[in-house]
mmCIF file of N, CA and C in Angstrom:
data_model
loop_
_atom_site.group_PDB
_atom_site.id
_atom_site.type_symbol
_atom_site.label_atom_id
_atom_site.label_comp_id
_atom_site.label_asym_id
_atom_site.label_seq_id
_atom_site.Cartn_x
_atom_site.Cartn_y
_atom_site.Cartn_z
ATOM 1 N N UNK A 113 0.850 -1.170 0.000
ATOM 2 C CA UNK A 113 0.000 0.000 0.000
ATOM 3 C C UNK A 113 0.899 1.237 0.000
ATOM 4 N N UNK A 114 0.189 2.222 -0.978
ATOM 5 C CA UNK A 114 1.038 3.425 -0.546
ATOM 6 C C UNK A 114 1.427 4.278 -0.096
ATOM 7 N N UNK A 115 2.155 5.123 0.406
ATOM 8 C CA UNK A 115 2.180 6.266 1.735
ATOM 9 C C UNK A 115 0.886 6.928 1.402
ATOM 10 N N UNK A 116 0.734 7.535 0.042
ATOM 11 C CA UNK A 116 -0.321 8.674 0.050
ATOM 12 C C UNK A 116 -1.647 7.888 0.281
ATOM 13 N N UNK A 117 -1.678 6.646 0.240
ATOM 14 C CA UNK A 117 -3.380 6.112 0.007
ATOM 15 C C UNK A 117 -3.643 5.910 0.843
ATOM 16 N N UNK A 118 -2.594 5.415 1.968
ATOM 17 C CA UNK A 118 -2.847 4.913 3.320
ATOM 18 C C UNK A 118 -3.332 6.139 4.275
ATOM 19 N N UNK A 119 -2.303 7.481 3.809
ATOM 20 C CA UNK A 119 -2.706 8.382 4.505
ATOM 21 C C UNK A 119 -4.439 9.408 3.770
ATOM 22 N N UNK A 120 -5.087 8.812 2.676
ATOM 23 C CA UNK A 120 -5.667 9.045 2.598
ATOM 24 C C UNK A 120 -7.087 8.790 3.151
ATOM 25 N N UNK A 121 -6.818 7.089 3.358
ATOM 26 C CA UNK A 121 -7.963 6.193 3.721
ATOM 27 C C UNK A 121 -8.453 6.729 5.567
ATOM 28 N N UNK A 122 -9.253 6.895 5.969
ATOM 29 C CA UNK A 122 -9.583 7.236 7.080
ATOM 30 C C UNK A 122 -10.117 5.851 7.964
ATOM 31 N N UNK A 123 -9.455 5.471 8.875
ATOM 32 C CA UNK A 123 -10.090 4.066 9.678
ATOM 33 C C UNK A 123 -11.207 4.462 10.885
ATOM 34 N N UNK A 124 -11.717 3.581 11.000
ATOM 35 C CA UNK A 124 -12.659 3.847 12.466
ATOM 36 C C UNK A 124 -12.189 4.831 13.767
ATOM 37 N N UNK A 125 -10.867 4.073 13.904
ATOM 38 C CA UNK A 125 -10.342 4.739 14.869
ATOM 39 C C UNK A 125 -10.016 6.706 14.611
ATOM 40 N N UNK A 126 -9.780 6.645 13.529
ATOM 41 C CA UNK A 126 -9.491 8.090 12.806
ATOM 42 C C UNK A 126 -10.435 9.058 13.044
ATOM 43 N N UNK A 127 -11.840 8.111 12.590
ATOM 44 C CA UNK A 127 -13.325 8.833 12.873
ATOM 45 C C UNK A 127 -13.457 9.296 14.041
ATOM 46 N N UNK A 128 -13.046 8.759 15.049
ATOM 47 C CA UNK A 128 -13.638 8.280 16.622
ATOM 48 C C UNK A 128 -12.898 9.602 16.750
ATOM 49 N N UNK A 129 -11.877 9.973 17.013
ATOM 50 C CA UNK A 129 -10.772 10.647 17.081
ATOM 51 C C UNK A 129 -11.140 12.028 16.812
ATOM 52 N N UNK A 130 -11.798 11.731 15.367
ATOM 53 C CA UNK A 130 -12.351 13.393 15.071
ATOM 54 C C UNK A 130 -13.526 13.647 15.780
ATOM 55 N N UNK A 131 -13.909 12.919 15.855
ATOM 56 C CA UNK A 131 -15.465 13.059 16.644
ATOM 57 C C UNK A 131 -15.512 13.431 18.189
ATOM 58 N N UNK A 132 -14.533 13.107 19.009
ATOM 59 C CA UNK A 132 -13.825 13.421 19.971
ATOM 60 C C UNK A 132 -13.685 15.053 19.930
ATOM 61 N N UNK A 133 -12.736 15.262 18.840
ATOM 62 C CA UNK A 133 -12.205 16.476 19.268
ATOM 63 C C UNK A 133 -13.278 17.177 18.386
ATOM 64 N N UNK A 134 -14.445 17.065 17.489
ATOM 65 C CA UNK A 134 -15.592 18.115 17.718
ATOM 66 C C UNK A 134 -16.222 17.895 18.804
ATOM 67 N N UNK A 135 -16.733 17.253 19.925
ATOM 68 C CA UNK A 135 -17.277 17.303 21.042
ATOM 69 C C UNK A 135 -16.306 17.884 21.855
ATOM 70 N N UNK A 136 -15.297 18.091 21.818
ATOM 71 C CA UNK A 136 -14.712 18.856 23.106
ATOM 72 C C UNK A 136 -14.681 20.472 22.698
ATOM 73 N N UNK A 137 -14.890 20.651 21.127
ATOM 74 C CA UNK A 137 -14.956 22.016 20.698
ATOM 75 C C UNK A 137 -16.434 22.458 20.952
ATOM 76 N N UNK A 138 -17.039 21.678 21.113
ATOM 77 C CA UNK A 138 -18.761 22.039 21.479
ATOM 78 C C UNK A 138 -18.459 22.163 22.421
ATOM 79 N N UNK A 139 -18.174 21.298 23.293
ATOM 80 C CA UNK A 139 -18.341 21.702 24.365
ATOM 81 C C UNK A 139 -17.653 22.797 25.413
ATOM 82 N N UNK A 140 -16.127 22.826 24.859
ATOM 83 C CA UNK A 140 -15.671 24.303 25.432
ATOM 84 C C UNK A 140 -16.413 25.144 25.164
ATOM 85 N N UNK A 141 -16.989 25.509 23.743
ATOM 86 C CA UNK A 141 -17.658 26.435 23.437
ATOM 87 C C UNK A 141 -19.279 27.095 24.121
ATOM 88 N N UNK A 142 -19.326 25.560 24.647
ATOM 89 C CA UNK A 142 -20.911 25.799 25.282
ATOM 90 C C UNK A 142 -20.576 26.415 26.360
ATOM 91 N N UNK A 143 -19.170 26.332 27.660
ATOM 92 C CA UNK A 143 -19.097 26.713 28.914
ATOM 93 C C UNK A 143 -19.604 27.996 29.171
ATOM 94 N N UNK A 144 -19.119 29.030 28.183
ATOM 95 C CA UNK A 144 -20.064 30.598 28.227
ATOM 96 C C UNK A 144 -21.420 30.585 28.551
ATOM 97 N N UNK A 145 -22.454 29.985 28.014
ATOM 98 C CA UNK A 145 -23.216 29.999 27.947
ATOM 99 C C UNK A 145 -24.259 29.413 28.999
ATOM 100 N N UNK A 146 -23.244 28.040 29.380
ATOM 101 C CA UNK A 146 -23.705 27.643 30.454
ATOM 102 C C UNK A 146 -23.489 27.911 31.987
ATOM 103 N N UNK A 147 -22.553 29.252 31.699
ATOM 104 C CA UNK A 147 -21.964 30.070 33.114
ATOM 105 C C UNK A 147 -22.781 31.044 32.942
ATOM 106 N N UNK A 148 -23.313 31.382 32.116
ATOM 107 C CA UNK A 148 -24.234 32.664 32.176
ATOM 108 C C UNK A 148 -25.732 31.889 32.511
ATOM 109 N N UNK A 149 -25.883 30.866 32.055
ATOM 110 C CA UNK A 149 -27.235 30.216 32.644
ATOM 111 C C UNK A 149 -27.039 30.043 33.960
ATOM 112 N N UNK A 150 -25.826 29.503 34.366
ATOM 113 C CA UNK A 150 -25.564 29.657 35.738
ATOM 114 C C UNK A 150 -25.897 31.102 36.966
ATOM 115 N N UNK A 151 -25.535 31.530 36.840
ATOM 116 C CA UNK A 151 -25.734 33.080 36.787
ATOM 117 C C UNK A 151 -27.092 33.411 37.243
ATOM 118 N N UNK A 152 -27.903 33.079 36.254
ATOM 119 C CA UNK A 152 -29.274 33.816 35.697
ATOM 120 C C UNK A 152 -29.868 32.521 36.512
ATOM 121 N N UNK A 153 -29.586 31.613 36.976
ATOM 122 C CA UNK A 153 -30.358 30.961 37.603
ATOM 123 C C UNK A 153 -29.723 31.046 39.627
ATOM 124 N N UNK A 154 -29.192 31.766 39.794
ATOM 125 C CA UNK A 154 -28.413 31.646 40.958
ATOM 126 C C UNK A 154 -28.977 33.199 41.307
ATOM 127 N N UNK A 155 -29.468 34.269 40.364
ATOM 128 C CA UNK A 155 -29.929 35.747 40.700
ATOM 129 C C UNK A 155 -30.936 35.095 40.934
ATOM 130 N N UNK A 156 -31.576 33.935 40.472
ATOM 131 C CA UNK A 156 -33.236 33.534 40.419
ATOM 132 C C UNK A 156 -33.464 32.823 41.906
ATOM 133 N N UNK A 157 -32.057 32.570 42.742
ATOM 134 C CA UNK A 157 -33.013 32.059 43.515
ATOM 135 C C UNK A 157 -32.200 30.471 43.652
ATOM 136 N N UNK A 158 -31.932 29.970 43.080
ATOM 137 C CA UNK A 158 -31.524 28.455 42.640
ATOM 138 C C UNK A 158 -30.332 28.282 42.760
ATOM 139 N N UNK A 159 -29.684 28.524 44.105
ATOM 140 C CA UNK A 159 -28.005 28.372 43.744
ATOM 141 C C UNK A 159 -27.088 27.455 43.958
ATOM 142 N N UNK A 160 -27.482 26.422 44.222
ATOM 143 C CA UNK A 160 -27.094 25.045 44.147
ATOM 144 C C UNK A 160 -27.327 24.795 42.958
ATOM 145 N N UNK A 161 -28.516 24.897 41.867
ATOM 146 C CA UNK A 161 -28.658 24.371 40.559
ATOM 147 C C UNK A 161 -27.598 24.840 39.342
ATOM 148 N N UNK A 162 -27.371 26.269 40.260
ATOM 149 C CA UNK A 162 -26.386 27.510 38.979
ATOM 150 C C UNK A 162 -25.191 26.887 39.687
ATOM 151 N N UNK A 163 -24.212 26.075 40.643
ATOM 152 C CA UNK A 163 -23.240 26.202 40.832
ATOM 153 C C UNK A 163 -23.280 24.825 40.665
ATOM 154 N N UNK A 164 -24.220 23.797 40.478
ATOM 155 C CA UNK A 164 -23.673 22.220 39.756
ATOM 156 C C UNK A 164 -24.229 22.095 38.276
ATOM 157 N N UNK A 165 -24.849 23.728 37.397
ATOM 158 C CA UNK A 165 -24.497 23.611 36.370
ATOM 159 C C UNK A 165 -23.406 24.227 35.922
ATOM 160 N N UNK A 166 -23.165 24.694 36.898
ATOM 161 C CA UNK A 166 -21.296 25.543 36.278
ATOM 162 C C UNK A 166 -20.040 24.602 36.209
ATOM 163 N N UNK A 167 -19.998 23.711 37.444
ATOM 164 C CA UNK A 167 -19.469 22.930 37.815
ATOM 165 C C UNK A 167 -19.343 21.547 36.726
ATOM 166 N N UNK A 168 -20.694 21.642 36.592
ATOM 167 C CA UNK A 168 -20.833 20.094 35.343
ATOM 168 C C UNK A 168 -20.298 20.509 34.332
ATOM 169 N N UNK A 169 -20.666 21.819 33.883
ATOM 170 C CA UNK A 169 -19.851 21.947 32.365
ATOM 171 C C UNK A 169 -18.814 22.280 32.282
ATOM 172 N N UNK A 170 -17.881 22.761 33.352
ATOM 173 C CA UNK A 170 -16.469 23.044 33.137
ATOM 174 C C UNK A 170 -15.828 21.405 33.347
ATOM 175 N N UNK A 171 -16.385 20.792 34.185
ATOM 176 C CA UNK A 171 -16.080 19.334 33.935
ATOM 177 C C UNK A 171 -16.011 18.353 32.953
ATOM 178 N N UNK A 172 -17.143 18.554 31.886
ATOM 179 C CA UNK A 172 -17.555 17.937 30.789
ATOM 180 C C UNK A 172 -16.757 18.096 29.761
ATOM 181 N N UNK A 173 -16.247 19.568 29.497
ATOM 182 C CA UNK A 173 -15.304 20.398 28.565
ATOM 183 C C UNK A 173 -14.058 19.766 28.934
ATOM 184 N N UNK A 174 -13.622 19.644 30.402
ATOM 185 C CA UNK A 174 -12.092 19.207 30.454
ATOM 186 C C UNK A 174 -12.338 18.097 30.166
ATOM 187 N N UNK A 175 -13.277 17.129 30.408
ATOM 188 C CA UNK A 175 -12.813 15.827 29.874
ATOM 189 C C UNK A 175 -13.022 15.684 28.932
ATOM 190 N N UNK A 176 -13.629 16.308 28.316
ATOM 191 C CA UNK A 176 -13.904 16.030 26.405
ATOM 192 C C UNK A 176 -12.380 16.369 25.858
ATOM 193 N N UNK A 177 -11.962 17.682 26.450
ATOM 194 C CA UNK A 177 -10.653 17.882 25.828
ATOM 195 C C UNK A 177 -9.309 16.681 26.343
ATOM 196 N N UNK A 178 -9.578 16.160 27.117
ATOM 197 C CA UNK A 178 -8.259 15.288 27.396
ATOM 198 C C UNK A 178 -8.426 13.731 26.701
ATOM 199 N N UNK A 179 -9.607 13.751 26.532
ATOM 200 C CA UNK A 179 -10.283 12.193 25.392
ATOM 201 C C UNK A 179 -9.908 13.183 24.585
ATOM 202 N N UNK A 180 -9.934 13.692 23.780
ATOM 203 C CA UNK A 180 -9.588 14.166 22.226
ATOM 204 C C UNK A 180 -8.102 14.193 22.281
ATOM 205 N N UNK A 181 -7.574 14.702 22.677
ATOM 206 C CA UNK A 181 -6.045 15.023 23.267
ATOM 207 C C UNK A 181 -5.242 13.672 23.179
ATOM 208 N N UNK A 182 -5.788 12.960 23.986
ATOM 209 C CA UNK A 182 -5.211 11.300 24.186
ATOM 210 C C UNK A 182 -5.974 10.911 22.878
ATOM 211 N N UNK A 183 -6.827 10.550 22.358
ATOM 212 C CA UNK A 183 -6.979 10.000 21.018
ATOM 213 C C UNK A 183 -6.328 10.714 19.981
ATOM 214 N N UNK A 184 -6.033 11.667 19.945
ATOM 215 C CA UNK A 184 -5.696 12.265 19.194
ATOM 216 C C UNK A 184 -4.103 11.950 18.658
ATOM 217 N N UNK A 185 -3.325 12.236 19.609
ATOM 218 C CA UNK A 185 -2.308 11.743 19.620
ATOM 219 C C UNK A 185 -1.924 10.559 19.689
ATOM 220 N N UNK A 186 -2.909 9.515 20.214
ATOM 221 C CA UNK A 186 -2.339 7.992 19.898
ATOM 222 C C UNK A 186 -2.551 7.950 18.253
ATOM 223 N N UNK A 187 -3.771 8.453 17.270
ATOM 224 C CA UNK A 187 -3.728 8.217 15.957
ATOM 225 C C UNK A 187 -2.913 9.054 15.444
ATOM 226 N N UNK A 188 -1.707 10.331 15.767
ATOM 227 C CA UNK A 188 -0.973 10.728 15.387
ATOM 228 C C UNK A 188 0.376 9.732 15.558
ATOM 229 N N UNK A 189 0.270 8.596 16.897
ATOM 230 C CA UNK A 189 1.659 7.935 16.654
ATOM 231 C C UNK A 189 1.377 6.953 15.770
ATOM 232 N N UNK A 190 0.340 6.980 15.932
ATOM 233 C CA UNK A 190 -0.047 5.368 14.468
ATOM 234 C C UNK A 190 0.605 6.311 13.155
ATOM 235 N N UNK A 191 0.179 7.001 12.676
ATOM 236 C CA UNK A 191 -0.024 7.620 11.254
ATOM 237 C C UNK A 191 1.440 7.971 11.115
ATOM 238 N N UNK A 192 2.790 8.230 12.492
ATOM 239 C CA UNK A 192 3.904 8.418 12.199
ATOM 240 C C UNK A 192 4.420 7.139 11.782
ATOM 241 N N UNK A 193 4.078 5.927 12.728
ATOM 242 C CA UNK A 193 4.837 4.809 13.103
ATOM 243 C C UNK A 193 4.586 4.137 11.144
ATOM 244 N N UNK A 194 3.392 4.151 10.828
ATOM 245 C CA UNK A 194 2.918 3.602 9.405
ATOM 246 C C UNK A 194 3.968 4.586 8.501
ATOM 247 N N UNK A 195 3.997 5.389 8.299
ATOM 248 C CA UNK A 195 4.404 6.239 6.997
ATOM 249 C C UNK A 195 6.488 6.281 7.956
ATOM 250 N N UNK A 196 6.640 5.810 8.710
ATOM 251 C CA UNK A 196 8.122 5.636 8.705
ATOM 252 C C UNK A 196 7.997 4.261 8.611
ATOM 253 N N UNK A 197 7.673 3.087 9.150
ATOM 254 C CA UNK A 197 7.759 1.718 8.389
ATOM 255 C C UNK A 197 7.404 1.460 6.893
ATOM 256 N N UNK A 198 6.567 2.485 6.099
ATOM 257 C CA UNK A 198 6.628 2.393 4.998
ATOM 258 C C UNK A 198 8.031 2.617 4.275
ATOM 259 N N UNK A 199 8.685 4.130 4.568
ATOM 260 C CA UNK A 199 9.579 4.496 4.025
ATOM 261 C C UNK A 199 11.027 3.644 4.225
ATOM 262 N N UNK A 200 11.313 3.081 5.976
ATOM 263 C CA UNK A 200 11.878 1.970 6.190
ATOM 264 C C UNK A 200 12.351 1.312 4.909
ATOM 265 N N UNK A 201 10.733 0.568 4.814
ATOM 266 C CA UNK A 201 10.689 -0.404 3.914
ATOM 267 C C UNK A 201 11.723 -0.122 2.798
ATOM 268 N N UNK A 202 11.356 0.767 1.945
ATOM 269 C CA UNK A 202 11.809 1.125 0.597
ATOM 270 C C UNK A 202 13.085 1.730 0.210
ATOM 271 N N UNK A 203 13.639 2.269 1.813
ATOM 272 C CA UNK A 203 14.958 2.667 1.306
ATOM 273 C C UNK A 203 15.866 1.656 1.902
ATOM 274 N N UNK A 204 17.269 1.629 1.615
ATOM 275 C CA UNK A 204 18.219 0.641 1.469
ATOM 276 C C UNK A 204 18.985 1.398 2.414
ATOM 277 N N UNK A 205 20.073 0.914 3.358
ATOM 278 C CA UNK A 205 20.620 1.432 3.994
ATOM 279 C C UNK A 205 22.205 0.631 4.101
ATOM 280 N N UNK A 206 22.885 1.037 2.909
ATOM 281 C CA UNK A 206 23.983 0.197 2.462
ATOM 282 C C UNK A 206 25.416 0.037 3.759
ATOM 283 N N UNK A 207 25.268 1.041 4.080
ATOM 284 C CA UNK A 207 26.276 1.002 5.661
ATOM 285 C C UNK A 207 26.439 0.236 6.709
ATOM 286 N N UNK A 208 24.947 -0.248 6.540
ATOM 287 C CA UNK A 208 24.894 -1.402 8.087
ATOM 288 C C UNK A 208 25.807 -2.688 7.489
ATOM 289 N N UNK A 209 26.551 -3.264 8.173
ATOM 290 C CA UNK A 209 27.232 -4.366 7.933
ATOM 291 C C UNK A 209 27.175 -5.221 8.886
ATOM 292 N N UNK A 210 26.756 -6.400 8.743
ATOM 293 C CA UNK A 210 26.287 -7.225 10.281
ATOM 294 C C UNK A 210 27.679 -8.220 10.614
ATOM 295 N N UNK A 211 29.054 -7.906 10.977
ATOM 296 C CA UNK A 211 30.161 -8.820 11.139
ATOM 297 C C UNK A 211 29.638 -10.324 12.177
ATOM 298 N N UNK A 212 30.669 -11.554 11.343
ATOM 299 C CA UNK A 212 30.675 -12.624 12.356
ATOM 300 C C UNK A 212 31.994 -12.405 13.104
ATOM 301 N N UNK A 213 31.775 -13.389 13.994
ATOM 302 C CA UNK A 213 33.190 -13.947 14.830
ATOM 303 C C UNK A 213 34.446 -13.560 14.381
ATOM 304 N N UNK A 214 34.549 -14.421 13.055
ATOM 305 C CA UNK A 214 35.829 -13.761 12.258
ATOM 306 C C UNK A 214 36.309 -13.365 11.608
ATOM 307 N N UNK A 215 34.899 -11.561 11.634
ATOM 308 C CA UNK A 215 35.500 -11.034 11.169
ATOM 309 C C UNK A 215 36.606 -9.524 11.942
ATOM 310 N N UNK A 216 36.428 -10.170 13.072
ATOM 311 C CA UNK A 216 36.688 -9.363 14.400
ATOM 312 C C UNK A 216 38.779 -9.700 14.417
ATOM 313 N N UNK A 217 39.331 -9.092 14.590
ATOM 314 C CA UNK A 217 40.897 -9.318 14.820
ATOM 315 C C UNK A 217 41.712 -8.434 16.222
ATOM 316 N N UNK A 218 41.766 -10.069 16.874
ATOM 317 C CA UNK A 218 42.078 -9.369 18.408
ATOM 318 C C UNK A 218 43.592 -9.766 18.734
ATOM 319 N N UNK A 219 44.354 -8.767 19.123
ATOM 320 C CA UNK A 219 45.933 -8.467 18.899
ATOM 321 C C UNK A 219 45.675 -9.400 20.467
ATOM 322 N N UNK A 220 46.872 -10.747 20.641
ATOM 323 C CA UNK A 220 46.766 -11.385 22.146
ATOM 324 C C UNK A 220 48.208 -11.312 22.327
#
């Protein structure tokens, strides 16, 4: 298979990965919104409800971002580890010389 096709083809895991890190972009993005609901429900009266919905969503956001983060980067070491065992493969590396026993010469 070839570097470019392989890196074209997208696997399950790839998906998962992206899907990850749009839920952690929703969801950072929602924290505004849900600190201002916080807020508006804590002037209302409700402040246990406004301070374990503030609480839940700054929670939700960090862990969405550290699952994206960690998936993210494990399919970044895959996608290195593949496209350097590819290249491995194909180039020749005429220098290595693997000596036996005798080809070693020890002055006694």
């Amino acid at each position: 298979m070839a570097v470019w096709y392989a890196a074209r083809t997208m696997r399950g895991s790839t998906k998962l990965a992206i899907a990850a890190a749009l839920l952690a972009v929703l969801l950072v993005a929602a924290v505004p919104v849900a600190l201002f609901a916080a807020v508006i429900m804590m002037l209302l009266g409700n402040i246990a409800g406004g301070l374990a919905l503030a609480g839940v969503s700054i929670l939700a956001a960090a862990a969405a971002v550290v699952i994206a983060s960690l998936s993210g980067a494990r399919e970044l070491r895959k996608a290195v580890t593949e496209v350097t065992e590819v290249t491995e493969m194909t180039q020749r590396d005429d220098r290595v010389v693997q000596l036996d026993r005798s080809d070693y010469y020890y002055d006694d």
